[in-house]
Every structure is written in C-alpha cells, then in structure tokens.
C-alpha cells in the first residue's frame, strides 16, 4: 500500500470534515476553510522573516527557530490557532502542492494526535497540546503525550525539491506530509485506474503518468515525476531489471 493506515485516516478525515469532495484539479482552499480552523495566508516571495513579521504585527511573537531564507510554505500552530503560509508568487500548481503538504503536517502531527488525546483524556488536554498549561502527573503517566510537540508547532517547506534532513524523524514527517498531501490531491487508485500505463518502456510509462498528474490533477512537474515513479513501482510497473542497468 502506497499510503499507510495512519495516512489513509488523515485523508479520510480531511474529506469527512470538509463535507464535500472537490473535483480535479483541486485547490483545497475552500475544503480547508470548511473543515478546519486554519487560516491561509499568501505572501509574495515568502521568507522566514516575513512570517515572523506578519505574526508580530498581529500580536503573536513567534520565532521560527531558523535563519532567514526563502521558503515555499510554512505551518504555524499556536494556542490552537493554525496558519498556513504560502508563497503567493509561486505557480498555481506549486501553491496547490504546498498547501496540501502543510495540511499533511497539520493532520498527522497536530490535529489527529490532539483529537486522540481529547477522546482519551477529555477536552482539557487540548490546552496542553496548545501550550496553554503543563500536563498534570496523571496526564504524563497516560503516555499519550510521548513524542508529541507541545506548544507552538512549526513546519517549514524549503524551496529545494529534495528532502535533506539530519534527523530521520524529520525525514519521516516530511515524507508522511508529502504522501498525505498527494493522496488528497491525486489519490493513487484514481491515478493508476485512469490509464493502463502498459507502455513497453519504463521511460514511456513515466512520461504518461507525469502527463496525467500534471494535466488532470494539477501537480507541479517535479512533484509529478517523483510521485508518478513511486506509483508505478508500487503497482509493479517499475523498470525491468534490464532497464535498471541501462
């Protein structure tokens, strides 16, 4: 399965809360606003400093914890309020993917763990997730907060197209956010079911799936190439052993 059960739960939750399923290509903006307490902010030529300044001007002194640089997107969750920042000067297809990627982080790393904790320990535990108070001894003993980010939650999406992380946990989080976001924008079963992808050469199969992902589902070419190759391999349509050595 290309997407694990946790990721599949996140995708199903997204459309369940949105209350409607968008046609393709999806923008996600209306669905996000319908389903979640998330504000989408588009700023030109997005940088770390621009986000910190925007938040400070609105009374939220938040330090993103890294040097100033150009980024594609950013998720900031503070005291229960969530903001997704997107570079408004990026191409439409890139903005679409950035938004989906940041929602992947929001669902998997904030909303779903918080929701599970509330169901187990009651609504007051939400104050702990949001950094409004420290957990009680009994809440710590419950173990549901283990490994969970407490307080201000930040995820940055750099402008490079590869994931370069010094920590395997960061790589895992980025990979999971990609998979959730892509499954929201272009579900694997619909992509693979839309064509047979039976071309004899692997390169031709890649060309066709990239064309489908860009023209019908609205993905950026670089993202479509990476995603398309993963889908072909997962469906047993990857390169032959001879092609791997060519």
Short mmCIF file of C-alpha atoms in Angstrom, two decimals:
data_model
loop_
_atom_site.label_atom_id
_atom_site.label_comp_id
_atom_site.label_asym_id
_atom_site.label_seq_id
_atom_site.Cartn_x
_atom_site.Cartn_y
_atom_site.Cartn_z
CA UNK A 1 0.00 0.00 0.00
CA UNK A 2 1.47 3.38 -1.03
CA UNK A 3 -0.13 5.17 1.94
CA UNK A 4 -0.10 3.63 5.42
CA UNK A 5 -3.22 3.34 7.61
CA UNK A 6 -2.46 6.49 9.57
CA UNK A 7 -2.07 8.49 6.37
CA UNK A 8 -5.25 6.99 4.95
CA UNK A 9 -7.10 8.01 8.12
CA UNK A 10 -5.81 11.56 7.67
CA UNK A 11 -7.06 11.73 4.07
CA UNK A 12 -10.47 10.33 5.01
CA UNK A 13 -10.71 12.77 7.93
CA UNK A 14 -9.92 15.68 5.62
CA UNK A 15 -12.80 14.99 3.24
CA UNK A 16 -15.17 13.98 6.03
CA UNK A 17 -14.72 17.31 7.80
CA UNK A 18 -14.80 19.29 4.55
CA UNK A 19 -18.24 17.82 3.88
CA UNK A 20 -17.67 17.74 0.14
CA UNK A 21 -15.13 16.26 -2.26
CA UNK A 22 -13.60 18.65 -4.77
CA UNK A 23 -13.37 17.89 -8.47
CA UNK A 24 -9.93 17.79 -10.10
CA UNK A 25 -7.69 19.70 -10.17
CA UNK A 26 -8.28 20.58 -6.53
CA UNK A 27 -7.38 23.93 -4.95
CA UNK A 28 -8.17 22.73 -1.37
CA UNK A 29 -8.72 26.27 -0.08
CA UNK A 30 -12.49 26.01 0.31
CA UNK A 31 -12.24 22.47 1.73
CA UNK A 32 -9.70 23.54 4.34
CA UNK A 33 -11.74 26.53 5.44
CA UNK A 34 -14.91 24.43 5.63
CA UNK A 35 -13.34 21.67 7.70
CA UNK A 36 -10.65 23.12 9.92
CA UNK A 37 -9.80 26.22 12.00
CA UNK A 38 -6.97 27.10 9.63
CA UNK A 39 -6.20 30.49 8.09
CA UNK A 40 -4.45 30.50 4.70
CA UNK A 41 -2.06 33.41 4.18
CA UNK A 42 -0.44 34.12 0.80
CA UNK A 43 2.56 36.45 0.86
CA UNK A 44 4.77 37.37 -2.11
CA UNK A 45 8.31 35.95 -2.12
CA UNK A 46 7.79 34.20 1.20
CA UNK A 47 10.64 34.20 3.74
CA UNK A 48 11.07 33.24 7.38
CA UNK A 49 11.37 36.91 8.35
CA UNK A 50 8.15 37.86 6.53
CA UNK A 51 6.21 35.23 8.50
CA UNK A 52 7.64 36.34 11.85
CA UNK A 53 6.87 39.98 10.99
CA UNK A 54 3.31 39.15 9.89
CA UNK A 55 2.63 37.31 13.14
CA UNK A 56 4.27 40.01 15.31
CA UNK A 57 2.13 42.72 13.70
CA UNK A 58 -0.90 40.74 14.88
CA UNK A 59 0.29 40.31 18.45
CA UNK A 60 1.95 36.89 18.17
CA UNK A 61 5.66 36.96 18.93
CA UNK A 62 6.76 33.70 17.32
CA UNK A 63 10.33 32.79 16.43
CA UNK A 64 10.52 30.07 13.81
CA UNK A 65 13.90 28.94 15.09
CA UNK A 66 15.96 29.15 11.90
CA UNK A 67 17.88 31.66 9.81
CA UNK A 68 16.02 33.86 7.36
CA UNK A 69 15.65 32.30 3.92
CA UNK A 70 13.20 31.93 1.07
CA UNK A 71 10.63 29.15 1.61
CA UNK A 72 7.64 27.77 -0.26
CA UNK A 73 5.33 27.36 2.72
CA UNK A 74 5.03 27.18 6.46
CA UNK A 75 2.60 25.83 9.04
CA UNK A 76 2.37 27.63 12.38
CA UNK A 77 0.04 26.42 15.14
CA UNK A 78 -0.04 28.48 18.31
CA UNK A 79 -2.55 28.39 21.17
CA UNK A 80 -4.95 26.45 18.97
CA UNK A 81 -4.81 28.87 16.04
CA UNK A 82 -3.34 27.49 12.81
CA UNK A 83 -1.87 29.45 9.91
CA UNK A 84 -0.63 28.07 6.62
CA UNK A 85 1.65 30.49 4.80
CA UNK A 86 2.13 30.03 1.05
CA UNK A 87 4.36 31.87 -1.40
CA UNK A 88 1.73 33.71 -3.44
CA UNK A 89 4.18 34.31 -6.29
CA UNK A 90 4.71 30.59 -6.92
CA UNK A 91 2.91 28.98 -9.84
CA UNK A 92 -0.63 27.78 -9.15
CA UNK A 93 0.33 24.11 -9.27
CA UNK A 94 3.14 24.66 -6.75
CA UNK A 95 0.84 26.60 -4.40
CA UNK A 96 -1.63 23.71 -4.60
CA UNK A 97 1.04 21.20 -3.56
CA UNK A 98 2.46 23.46 -0.84
CA UNK A 99 -0.98 23.82 0.72
CA UNK A 100 -1.60 20.06 0.57
CA UNK A 101 1.83 19.30 2.08
CA UNK A 102 1.31 21.67 5.02
CA UNK A 103 -2.15 20.19 5.62
CA UNK A 104 -0.46 16.80 5.74
CA UNK A 105 1.67 18.05 8.62
CA UNK A 106 -1.32 19.63 10.33
CA UNK A 107 -3.45 16.49 10.16
CA UNK A 108 -0.80 13.91 11.07
CA UNK A 109 1.21 15.82 13.65
CA UNK A 110 -1.29 18.16 15.29
CA UNK A 111 -4.98 17.53 14.66
CA UNK A 112 -5.08 13.75 14.90
CA UNK A 113 -2.81 13.34 17.99
CA UNK A 114 -4.72 16.14 19.73
CA UNK A 115 -8.07 14.57 18.82
CA UNK A 116 -6.97 11.14 20.10
CA UNK A 117 -5.81 12.70 23.36
CA UNK A 118 -9.09 14.56 23.84
CA UNK A 119 -11.08 11.38 23.25
CA UNK A 120 -8.99 9.56 25.85
CA UNK A 121 -8.43 12.26 28.50
CA UNK A 122 -11.10 14.92 27.88
CA UNK A 123 -11.17 18.37 26.31
CA UNK A 124 -8.85 19.94 28.89
CA UNK A 125 -5.88 18.05 27.41
CA UNK A 126 -6.22 20.28 24.36
CA UNK A 127 -4.81 23.10 26.50
CA UNK A 128 -1.62 21.08 26.94
CA UNK A 129 -1.21 20.50 23.19
CA UNK A 130 -1.73 24.20 22.61
CA UNK A 131 0.89 25.18 25.19
CA UNK A 132 -1.60 26.92 27.48
CA UNK A 133 -0.64 24.80 30.52
CA UNK A 134 1.71 21.99 31.54
CA UNK A 135 0.44 18.40 31.70
CA UNK A 136 -0.55 17.03 35.08
CA UNK A 137 1.19 13.99 36.56
CA UNK A 138 -1.69 11.73 35.56
CA UNK A 139 -1.62 13.09 32.00
CA UNK A 140 2.10 12.33 31.78
CA UNK A 141 1.52 8.84 33.14
CA UNK A 142 -1.16 8.25 30.48
CA UNK A 143 1.67 8.35 27.96
CA UNK A 144 -0.41 9.84 25.18
CA UNK A 145 1.82 12.93 25.07
CA UNK A 146 5.00 10.94 24.48
CA UNK A 147 6.87 12.27 21.44
CA UNK A 148 4.20 14.91 20.78
CA UNK A 149 5.09 18.52 20.06
CA UNK A 150 3.65 20.75 22.80
CA UNK A 151 3.11 24.49 22.41
CA UNK A 152 3.95 26.39 19.22
CA UNK A 153 4.14 23.98 16.29
CA UNK A 154 6.13 24.99 13.21
CA UNK A 155 6.86 23.19 9.94
CA UNK A 156 8.77 24.86 7.07
CA UNK A 157 8.76 23.83 3.42
CA UNK A 158 12.05 24.82 1.78
CA UNK A 159 12.33 25.82 -1.85
CA UNK A 160 14.56 22.91 -2.83
CA UNK A 161 12.73 19.93 -4.28
CA UNK A 162 14.55 17.29 -2.25
CA UNK A 163 14.24 16.48 1.43
CA UNK A 164 17.59 16.99 3.14
CA UNK A 165 17.32 16.29 6.86
CA UNK A 166 19.86 15.46 9.52
CA UNK A 167 17.20 13.63 11.51
CA UNK A 168 15.37 10.51 10.38
CA UNK A 169 12.30 11.65 12.34
CA UNK A 170 12.21 14.90 10.35
CA UNK A 171 12.57 12.99 7.09
CA UNK A 172 9.74 10.65 8.14
CA UNK A 173 7.50 13.63 8.96
CA UNK A 174 8.21 15.31 5.63
CA UNK A 175 7.68 12.08 3.73
CA UNK A 176 4.38 11.46 5.52
CA UNK A 177 3.20 15.03 4.82
CA UNK A 178 4.05 14.56 1.13
CA UNK A 179 2.14 11.29 0.94
CA UNK A 180 -0.96 12.68 2.68
CA UNK A 181 -0.93 15.83 0.57
CA UNK A 182 -0.50 13.91 -2.67
CA UNK A 183 -3.25 11.45 -1.73
CA UNK A 184 -5.60 14.37 -1.15
CA UNK A 185 -4.72 15.98 -4.48
CA UNK A 186 -4.31 12.87 -6.63
CA UNK A 187 -5.47 9.61 -4.99
CA UNK A 188 -3.27 6.74 -6.12
CA UNK A 189 -6.18 4.47 -7.03
CA UNK A 190 -7.67 7.12 -9.32
CA UNK A 191 -4.35 7.94 -10.94
CA UNK A 192 -3.48 4.31 -11.62
CA UNK A 193 -7.03 3.49 -12.66
CA UNK A 194 -7.22 6.36 -15.14
CA UNK A 195 -4.82 4.70 -17.59
CA UNK A 196 -3.35 1.25 -18.11
CA UNK A 197 0.23 2.53 -18.17
CA UNK A 198 1.04 -0.50 -20.28
CA UNK A 199 3.70 1.10 -22.47
CA UNK A 200 6.59 -1.25 -23.12
CA UNK A 201 9.34 1.06 -21.93
CA UNK A 202 9.51 2.33 -18.34
CA UNK A 203 10.50 5.79 -19.60
CA UNK A 204 7.30 5.92 -21.65
CA UNK A 205 5.21 4.87 -18.64
CA UNK A 206 6.84 7.64 -16.62
CA UNK A 207 6.12 10.21 -19.34
CA UNK A 208 2.46 9.17 -19.44
CA UNK A 209 1.87 9.21 -15.69
CA UNK A 210 3.60 12.59 -15.37
CA UNK A 211 1.37 13.94 -18.13
CA UNK A 212 -1.73 12.65 -16.32
CA UNK A 213 -0.62 14.04 -12.95
CA UNK A 214 0.17 17.49 -14.33
CA UNK A 215 -2.72 17.93 -16.80
CA UNK A 216 -5.56 16.21 -14.92
CA UNK A 217 -4.57 16.55 -11.26
CA UNK A 218 -2.63 19.81 -11.42
CA UNK A 219 0.66 18.75 -9.84
CA UNK A 220 3.99 20.51 -10.47
CA UNK A 221 6.16 18.60 -12.95
CA UNK A 222 8.96 17.81 -10.49
CA UNK A 223 6.47 16.54 -7.89
CA UNK A 224 4.52 14.60 -10.55
CA UNK A 225 7.70 12.87 -11.71
CA UNK A 226 8.64 11.77 -8.18
CA UNK A 227 5.10 10.72 -7.28
CA UNK A 228 4.49 9.01 -10.62
CA UNK A 229 7.59 6.87 -10.36
CA UNK A 230 6.61 5.80 -6.83
CA UNK A 231 3.11 4.84 -8.01
CA UNK A 232 4.39 2.85 -10.96
CA UNK A 233 6.78 0.91 -8.76
CA UNK A 234 4.07 0.26 -6.15
CA UNK A 235 1.82 -1.08 -8.94
CA UNK A 236 4.50 -3.41 -10.29
CA UNK A 237 5.08 -1.21 -13.34
CA UNK A 238 8.57 -0.02 -12.46
CA UNK A 239 11.69 -0.51 -14.60
CA UNK A 240 12.62 -4.01 -15.70
CA UNK A 241 15.90 -5.42 -14.41
CA UNK A 242 17.48 -4.66 -17.76
CA UNK A 243 16.27 -1.02 -17.68
CA UNK A 244 17.78 -0.56 -14.21
CA UNK A 245 21.23 -1.12 -15.70
CA UNK A 246 20.73 0.98 -18.83
#
